[in-house]
PDB file of C-alpha atoms in Angstrom:
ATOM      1  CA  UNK A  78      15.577  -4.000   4.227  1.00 82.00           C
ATOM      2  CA  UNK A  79      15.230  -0.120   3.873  1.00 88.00           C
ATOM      3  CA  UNK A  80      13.431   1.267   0.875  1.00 91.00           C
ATOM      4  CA  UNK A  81      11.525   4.575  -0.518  1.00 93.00           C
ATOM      5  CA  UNK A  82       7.907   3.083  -1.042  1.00 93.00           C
ATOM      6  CA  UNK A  83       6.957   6.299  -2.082  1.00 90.00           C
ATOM      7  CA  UNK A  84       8.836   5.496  -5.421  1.00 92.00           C
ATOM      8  CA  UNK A  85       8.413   2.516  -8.098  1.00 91.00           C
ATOM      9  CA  UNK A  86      12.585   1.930  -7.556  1.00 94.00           C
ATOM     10  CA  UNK A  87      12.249   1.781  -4.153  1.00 95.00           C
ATOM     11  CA  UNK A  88       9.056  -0.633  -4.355  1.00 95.00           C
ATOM     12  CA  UNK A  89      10.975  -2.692  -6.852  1.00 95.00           C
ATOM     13  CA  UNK A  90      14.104  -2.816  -4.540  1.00 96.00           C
ATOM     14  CA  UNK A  91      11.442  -4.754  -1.755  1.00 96.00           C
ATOM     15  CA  UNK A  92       9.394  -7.032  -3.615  1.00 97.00           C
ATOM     16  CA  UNK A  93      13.120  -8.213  -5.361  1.00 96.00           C
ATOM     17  CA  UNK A  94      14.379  -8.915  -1.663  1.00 96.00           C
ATOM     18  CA  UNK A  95      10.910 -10.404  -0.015  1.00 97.00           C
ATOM     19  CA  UNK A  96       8.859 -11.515  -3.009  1.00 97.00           C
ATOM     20  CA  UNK A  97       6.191 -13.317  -0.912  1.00 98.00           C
ATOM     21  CA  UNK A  98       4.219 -12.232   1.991  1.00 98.00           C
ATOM     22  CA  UNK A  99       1.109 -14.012   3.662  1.00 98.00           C
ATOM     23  CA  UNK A 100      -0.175 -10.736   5.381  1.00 99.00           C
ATOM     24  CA  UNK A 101       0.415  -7.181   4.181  1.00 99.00           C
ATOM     25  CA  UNK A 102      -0.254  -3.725   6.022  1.00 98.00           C
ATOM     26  CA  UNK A 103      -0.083  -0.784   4.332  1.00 98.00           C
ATOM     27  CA  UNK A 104       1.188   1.614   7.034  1.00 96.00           C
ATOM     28  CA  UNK A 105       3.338   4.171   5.334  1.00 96.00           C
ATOM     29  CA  UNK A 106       1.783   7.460   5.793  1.00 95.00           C
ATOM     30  CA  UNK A 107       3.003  10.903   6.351  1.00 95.00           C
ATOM     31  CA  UNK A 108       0.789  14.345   7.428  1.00 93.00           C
ATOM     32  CA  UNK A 109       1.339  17.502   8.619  1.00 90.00           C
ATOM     33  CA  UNK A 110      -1.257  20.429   9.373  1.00 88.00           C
ATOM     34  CA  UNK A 111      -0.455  22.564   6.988  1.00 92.00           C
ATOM     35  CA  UNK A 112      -3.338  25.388   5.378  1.00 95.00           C
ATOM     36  CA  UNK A 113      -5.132  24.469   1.957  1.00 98.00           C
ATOM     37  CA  UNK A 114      -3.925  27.476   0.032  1.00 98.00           C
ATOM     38  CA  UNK A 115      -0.206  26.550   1.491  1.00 97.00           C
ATOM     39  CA  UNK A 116      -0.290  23.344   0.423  1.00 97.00           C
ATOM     40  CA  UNK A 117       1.342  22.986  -3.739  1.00 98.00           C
ATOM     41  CA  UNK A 118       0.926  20.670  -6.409  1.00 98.00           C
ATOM     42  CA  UNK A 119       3.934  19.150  -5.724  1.00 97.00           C
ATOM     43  CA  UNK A 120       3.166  18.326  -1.804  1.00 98.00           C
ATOM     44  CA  UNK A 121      -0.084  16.869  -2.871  1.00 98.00           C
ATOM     45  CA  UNK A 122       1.709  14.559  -5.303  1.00 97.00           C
ATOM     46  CA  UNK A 123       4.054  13.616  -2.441  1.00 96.00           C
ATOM     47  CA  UNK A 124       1.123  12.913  -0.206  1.00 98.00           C
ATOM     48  CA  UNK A 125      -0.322  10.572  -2.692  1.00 97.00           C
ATOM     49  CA  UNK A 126       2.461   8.437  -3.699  1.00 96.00           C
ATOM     50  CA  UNK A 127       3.448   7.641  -0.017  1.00 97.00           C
ATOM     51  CA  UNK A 128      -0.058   7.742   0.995  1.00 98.00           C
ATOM     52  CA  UNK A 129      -1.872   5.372  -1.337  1.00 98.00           C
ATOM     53  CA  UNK A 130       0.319   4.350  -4.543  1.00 97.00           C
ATOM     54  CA  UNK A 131       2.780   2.721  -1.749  1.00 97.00           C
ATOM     55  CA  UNK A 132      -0.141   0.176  -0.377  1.00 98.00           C
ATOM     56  CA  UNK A 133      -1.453  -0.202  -4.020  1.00 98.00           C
ATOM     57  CA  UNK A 134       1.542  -1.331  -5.894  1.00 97.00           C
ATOM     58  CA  UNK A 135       2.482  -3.428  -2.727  1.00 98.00           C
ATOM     59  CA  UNK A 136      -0.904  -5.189  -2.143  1.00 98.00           C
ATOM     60  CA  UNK A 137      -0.863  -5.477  -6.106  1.00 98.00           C
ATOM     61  CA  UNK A 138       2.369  -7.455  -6.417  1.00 98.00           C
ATOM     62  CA  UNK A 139       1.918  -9.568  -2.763  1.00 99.00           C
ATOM     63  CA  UNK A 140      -2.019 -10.122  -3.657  1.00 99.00           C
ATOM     64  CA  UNK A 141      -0.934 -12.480  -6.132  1.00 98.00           C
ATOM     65  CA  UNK A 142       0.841 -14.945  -4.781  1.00 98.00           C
ATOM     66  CA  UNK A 143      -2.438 -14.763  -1.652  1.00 99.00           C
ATOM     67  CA  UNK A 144      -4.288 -15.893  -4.341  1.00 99.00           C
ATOM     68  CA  UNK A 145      -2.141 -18.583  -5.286  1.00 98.00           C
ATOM     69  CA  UNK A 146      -1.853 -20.116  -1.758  1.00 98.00           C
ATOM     70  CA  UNK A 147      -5.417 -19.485  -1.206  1.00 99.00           C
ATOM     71  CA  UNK A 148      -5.136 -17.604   1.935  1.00 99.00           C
ATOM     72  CA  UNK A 149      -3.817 -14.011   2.816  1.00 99.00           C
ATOM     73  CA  UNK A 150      -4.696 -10.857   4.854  1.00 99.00           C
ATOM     74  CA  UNK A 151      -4.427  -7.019   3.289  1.00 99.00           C
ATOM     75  CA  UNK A 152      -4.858  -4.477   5.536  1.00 99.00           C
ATOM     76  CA  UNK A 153      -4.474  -0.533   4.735  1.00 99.00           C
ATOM     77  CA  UNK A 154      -4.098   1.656   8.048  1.00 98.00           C
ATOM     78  CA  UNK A 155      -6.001   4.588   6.921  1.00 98.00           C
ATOM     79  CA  UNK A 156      -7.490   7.280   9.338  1.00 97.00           C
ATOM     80  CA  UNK A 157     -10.559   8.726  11.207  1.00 96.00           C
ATOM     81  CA  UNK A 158      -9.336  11.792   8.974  1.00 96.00           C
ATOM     82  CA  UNK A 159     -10.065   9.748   5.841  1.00 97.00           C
ATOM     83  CA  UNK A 160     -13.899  10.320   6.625  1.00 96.00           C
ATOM     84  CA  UNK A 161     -13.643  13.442   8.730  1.00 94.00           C
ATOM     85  CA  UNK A 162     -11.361  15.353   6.910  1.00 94.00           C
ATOM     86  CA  UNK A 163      -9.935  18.403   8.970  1.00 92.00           C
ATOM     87  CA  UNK A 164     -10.121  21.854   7.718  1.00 94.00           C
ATOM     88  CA  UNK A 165      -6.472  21.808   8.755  1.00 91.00           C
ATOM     89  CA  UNK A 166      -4.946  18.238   6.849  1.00 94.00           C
ATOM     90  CA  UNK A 167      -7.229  18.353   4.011  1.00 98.00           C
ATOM     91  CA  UNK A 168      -4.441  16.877   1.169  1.00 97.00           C
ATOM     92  CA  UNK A 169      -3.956  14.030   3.871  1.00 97.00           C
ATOM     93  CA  UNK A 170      -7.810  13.445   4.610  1.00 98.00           C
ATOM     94  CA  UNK A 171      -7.678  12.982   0.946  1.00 98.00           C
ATOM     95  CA  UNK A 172      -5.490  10.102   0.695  1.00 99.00           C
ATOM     96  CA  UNK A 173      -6.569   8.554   3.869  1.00 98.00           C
ATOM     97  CA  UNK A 174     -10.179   8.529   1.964  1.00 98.00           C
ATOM     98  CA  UNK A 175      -8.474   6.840  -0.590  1.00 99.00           C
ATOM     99  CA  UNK A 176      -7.139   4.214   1.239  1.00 99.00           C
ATOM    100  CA  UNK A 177     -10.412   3.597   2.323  1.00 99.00           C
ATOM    101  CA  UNK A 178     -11.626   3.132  -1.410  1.00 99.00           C
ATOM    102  CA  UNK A 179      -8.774   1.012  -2.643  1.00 99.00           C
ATOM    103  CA  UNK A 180      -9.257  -1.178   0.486  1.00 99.00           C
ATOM    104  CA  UNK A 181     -13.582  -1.809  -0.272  1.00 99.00           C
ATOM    105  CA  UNK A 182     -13.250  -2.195  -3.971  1.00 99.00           C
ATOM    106  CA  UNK A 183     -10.087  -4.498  -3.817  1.00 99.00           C
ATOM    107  CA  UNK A 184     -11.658  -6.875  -1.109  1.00 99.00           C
ATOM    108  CA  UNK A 185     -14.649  -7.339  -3.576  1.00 99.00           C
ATOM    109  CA  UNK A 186     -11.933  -8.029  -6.311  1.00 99.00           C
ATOM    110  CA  UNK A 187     -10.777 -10.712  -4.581  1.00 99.00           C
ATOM    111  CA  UNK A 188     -14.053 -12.492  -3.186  1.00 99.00           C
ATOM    112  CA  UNK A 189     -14.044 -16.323  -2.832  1.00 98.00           C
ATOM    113  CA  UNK A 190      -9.838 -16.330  -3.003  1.00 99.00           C
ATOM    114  CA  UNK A 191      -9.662 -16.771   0.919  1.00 98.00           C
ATOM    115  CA  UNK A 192      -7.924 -12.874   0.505  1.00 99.00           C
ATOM    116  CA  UNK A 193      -9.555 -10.756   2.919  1.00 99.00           C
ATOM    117  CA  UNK A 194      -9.247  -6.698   2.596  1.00 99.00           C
ATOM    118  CA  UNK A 195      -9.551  -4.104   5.800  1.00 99.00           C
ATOM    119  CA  UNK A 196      -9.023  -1.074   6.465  1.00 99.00           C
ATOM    120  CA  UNK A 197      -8.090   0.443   9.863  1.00 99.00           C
ATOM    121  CA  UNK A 198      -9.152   4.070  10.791  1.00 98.00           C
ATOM    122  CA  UNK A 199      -7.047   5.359  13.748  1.00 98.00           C
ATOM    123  CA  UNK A 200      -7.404   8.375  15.672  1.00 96.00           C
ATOM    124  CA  UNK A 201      -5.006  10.498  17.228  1.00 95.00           C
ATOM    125  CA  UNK A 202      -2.036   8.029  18.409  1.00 97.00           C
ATOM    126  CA  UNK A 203       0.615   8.486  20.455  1.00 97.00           C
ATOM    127  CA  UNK A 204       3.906   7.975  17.947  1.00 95.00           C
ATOM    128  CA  UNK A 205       6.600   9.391  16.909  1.00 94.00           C
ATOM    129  CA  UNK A 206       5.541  10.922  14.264  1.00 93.00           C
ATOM    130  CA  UNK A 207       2.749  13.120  16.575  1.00 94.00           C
ATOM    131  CA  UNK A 208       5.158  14.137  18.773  1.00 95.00           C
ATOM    132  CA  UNK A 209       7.180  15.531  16.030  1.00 94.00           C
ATOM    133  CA  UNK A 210       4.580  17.662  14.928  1.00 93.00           C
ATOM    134  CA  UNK A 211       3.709  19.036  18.279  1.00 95.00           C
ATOM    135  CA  UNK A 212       6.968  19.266  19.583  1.00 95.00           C
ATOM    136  CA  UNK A 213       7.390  22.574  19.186  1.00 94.00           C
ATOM    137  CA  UNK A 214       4.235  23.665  21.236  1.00 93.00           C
ATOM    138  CA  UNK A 215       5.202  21.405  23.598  1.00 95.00           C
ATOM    139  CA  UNK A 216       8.425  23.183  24.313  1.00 95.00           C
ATOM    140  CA  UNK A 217       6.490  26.141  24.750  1.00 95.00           C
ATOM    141  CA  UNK A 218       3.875  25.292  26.620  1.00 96.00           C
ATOM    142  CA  UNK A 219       6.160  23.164  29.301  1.00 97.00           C
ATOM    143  CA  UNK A 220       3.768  19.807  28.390  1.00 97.00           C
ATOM    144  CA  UNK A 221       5.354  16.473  28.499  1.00 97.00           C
ATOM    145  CA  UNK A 222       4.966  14.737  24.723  1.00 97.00           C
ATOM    146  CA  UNK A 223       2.125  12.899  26.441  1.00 97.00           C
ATOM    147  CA  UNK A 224       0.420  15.294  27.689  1.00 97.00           C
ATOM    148  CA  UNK A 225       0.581  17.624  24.680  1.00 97.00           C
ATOM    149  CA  UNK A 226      -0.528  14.818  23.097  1.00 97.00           C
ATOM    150  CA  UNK A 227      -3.490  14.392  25.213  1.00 97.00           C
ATOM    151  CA  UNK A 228      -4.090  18.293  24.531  1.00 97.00           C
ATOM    152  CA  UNK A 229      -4.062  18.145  21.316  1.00 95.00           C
ATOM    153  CA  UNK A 230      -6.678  15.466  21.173  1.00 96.00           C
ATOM    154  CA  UNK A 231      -9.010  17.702  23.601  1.00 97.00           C
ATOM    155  CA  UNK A 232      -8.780  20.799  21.129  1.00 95.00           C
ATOM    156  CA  UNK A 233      -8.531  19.532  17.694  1.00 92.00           C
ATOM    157  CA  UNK A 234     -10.575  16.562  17.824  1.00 94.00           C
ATOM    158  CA  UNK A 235     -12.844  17.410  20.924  1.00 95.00           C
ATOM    159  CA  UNK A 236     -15.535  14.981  19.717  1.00 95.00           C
ATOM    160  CA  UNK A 237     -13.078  12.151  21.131  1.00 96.00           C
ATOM    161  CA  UNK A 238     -14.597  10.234  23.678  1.00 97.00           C
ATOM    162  CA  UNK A 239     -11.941   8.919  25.206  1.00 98.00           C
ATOM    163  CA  UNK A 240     -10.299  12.474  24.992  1.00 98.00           C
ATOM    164  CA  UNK A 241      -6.413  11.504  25.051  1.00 98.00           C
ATOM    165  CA  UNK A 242      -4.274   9.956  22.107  1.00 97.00           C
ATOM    166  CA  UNK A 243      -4.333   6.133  21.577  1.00 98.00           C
ATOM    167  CA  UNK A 244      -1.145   4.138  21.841  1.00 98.00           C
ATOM    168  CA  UNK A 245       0.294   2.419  19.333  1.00 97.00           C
ATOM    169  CA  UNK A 246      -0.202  -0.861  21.055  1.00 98.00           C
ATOM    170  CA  UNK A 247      -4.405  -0.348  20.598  1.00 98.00           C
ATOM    171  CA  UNK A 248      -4.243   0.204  17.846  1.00 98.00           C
ATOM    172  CA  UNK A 249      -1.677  -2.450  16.739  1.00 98.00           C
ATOM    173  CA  UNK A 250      -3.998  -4.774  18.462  1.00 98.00           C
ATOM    174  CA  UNK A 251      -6.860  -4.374  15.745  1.00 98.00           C
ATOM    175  CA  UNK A 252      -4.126  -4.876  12.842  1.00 98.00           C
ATOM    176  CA  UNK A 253      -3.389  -8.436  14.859  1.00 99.00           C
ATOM    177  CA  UNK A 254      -7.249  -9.647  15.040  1.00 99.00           C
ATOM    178  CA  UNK A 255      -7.135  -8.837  11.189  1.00 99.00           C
ATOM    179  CA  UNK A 256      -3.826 -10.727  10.167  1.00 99.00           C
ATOM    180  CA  UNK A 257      -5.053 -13.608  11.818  1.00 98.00           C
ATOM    181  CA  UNK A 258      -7.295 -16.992  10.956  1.00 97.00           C
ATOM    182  CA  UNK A 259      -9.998 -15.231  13.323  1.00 98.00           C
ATOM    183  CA  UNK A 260     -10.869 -12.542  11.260  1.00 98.00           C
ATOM    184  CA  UNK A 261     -11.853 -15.075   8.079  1.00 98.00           C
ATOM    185  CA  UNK A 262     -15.317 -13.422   8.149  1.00 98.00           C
ATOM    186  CA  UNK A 263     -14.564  -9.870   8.559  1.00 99.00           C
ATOM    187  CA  UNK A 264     -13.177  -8.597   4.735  1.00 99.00           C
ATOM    188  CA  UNK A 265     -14.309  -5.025   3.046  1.00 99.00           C
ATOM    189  CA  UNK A 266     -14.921  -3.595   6.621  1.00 98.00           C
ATOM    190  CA  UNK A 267     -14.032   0.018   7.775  1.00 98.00           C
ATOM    191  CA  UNK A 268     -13.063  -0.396  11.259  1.00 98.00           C
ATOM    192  CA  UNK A 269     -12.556   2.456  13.724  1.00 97.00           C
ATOM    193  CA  UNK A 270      -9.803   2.568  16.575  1.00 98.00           C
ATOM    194  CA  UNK A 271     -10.605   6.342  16.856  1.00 97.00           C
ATOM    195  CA  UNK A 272     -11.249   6.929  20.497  1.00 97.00           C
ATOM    196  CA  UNK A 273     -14.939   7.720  19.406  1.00 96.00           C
ATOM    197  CA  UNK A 274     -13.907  10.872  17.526  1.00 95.00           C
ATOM    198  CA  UNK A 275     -16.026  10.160  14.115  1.00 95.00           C
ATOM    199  CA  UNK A 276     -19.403  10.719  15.900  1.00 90.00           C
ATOM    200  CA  UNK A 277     -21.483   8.012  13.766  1.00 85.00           C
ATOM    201  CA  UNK A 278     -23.452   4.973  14.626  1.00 81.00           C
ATOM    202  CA  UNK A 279     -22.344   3.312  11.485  1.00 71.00           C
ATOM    203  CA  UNK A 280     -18.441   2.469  10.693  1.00 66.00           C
TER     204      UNK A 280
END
């Protein structure tokens, strides 16, 4: 099934072909690093449909029918950006906050349904979508994806503690604890896979 979730057609066209799902995650996102006074109305708009209207009017339609069985798992991937917003990705530290609120107010919505709500806050990962963005200072630098990757994390985010991109995979492994019967206790919860880059004890 292929769809634009970033529009109420293409939405419609996905919840006509699956109508029921026992665990959602809301991982559509797109970014760029693009300057504040660069950025139009228009892109900001763009930002925000893909960004958080795609994971509301999904979790809103599949929610239901969680409620009905009694059981089901939401789960928004938001970002480390969404509470440290660079100077440098502001419109997308905005939705990624977002995310974040929709997420906390919609698990207490649904308290006592056996629905649970999370949001996950990567950092810097490793896919394809990174590598597109730094691609072209990769070429010119001679780095390998990876390791321009790895840079990347070291200058723009040098609070990392970890100080290289995540792979998919570790962070794909905190969506899995959440989809699961395991996780029946953990619902309205923040959690970081961020490589230590939002330097907090809390979160």
């Amino acid at each position: 099934m292929v769809a634009d979730l970033s529009t109420e057609e293409g939405i419609s066209a996905l919840l006509a072909a699956e109508p029921h799902a026992d665990v959602v995650v809301n991982n559509l996102g797109i970014f760029n690093d693009k300057d504040f006074f660069s950025v139009p109305d228009s892109e900001w708009m763009h930002f925000y449909n893909v960004n958080v209207l795609s994971g509301v009017r999904l979790s809103r339609h599949y929610a239901q029918g969680m409620i009905d069985n009694g059981w089901g798992r939401i789960i928004f991937v938001s970002s480390e950006s969404g509470v440290a917003i660079p100077a440098d990705m502001i419109n997308y530290g905005v939705t990624k906050s977002a995310n974040l609120a929709v997420s906390h107010g919609l698990a207490k919505r649904l308290a006592s349904t056996g629905v649970t709500v999370n949001a996950i806050l990567p950092g810097p990962t490793f896919t394809e979508g990174l590598q597109e963005m730094l691609a072209e200072a990769a070429t010119q630098s001679g780095r390998s994806p990876r390791e321009q990757a790895d840079e990347f994390v070291k200058t723009a985010r040098p609070s990392s503690i970890i100080q290289r991109a995540a792979d998919v995979d570790e962070v794909a492994n905190l969506a899995v604890y959440l989809a699961s019967p395991l996780s029946s206790a953990t619902t309205g919860a923040a959690l970081r896979v961020d490589g230590g880059v939002v330097d907090t004890l809390a979160m």
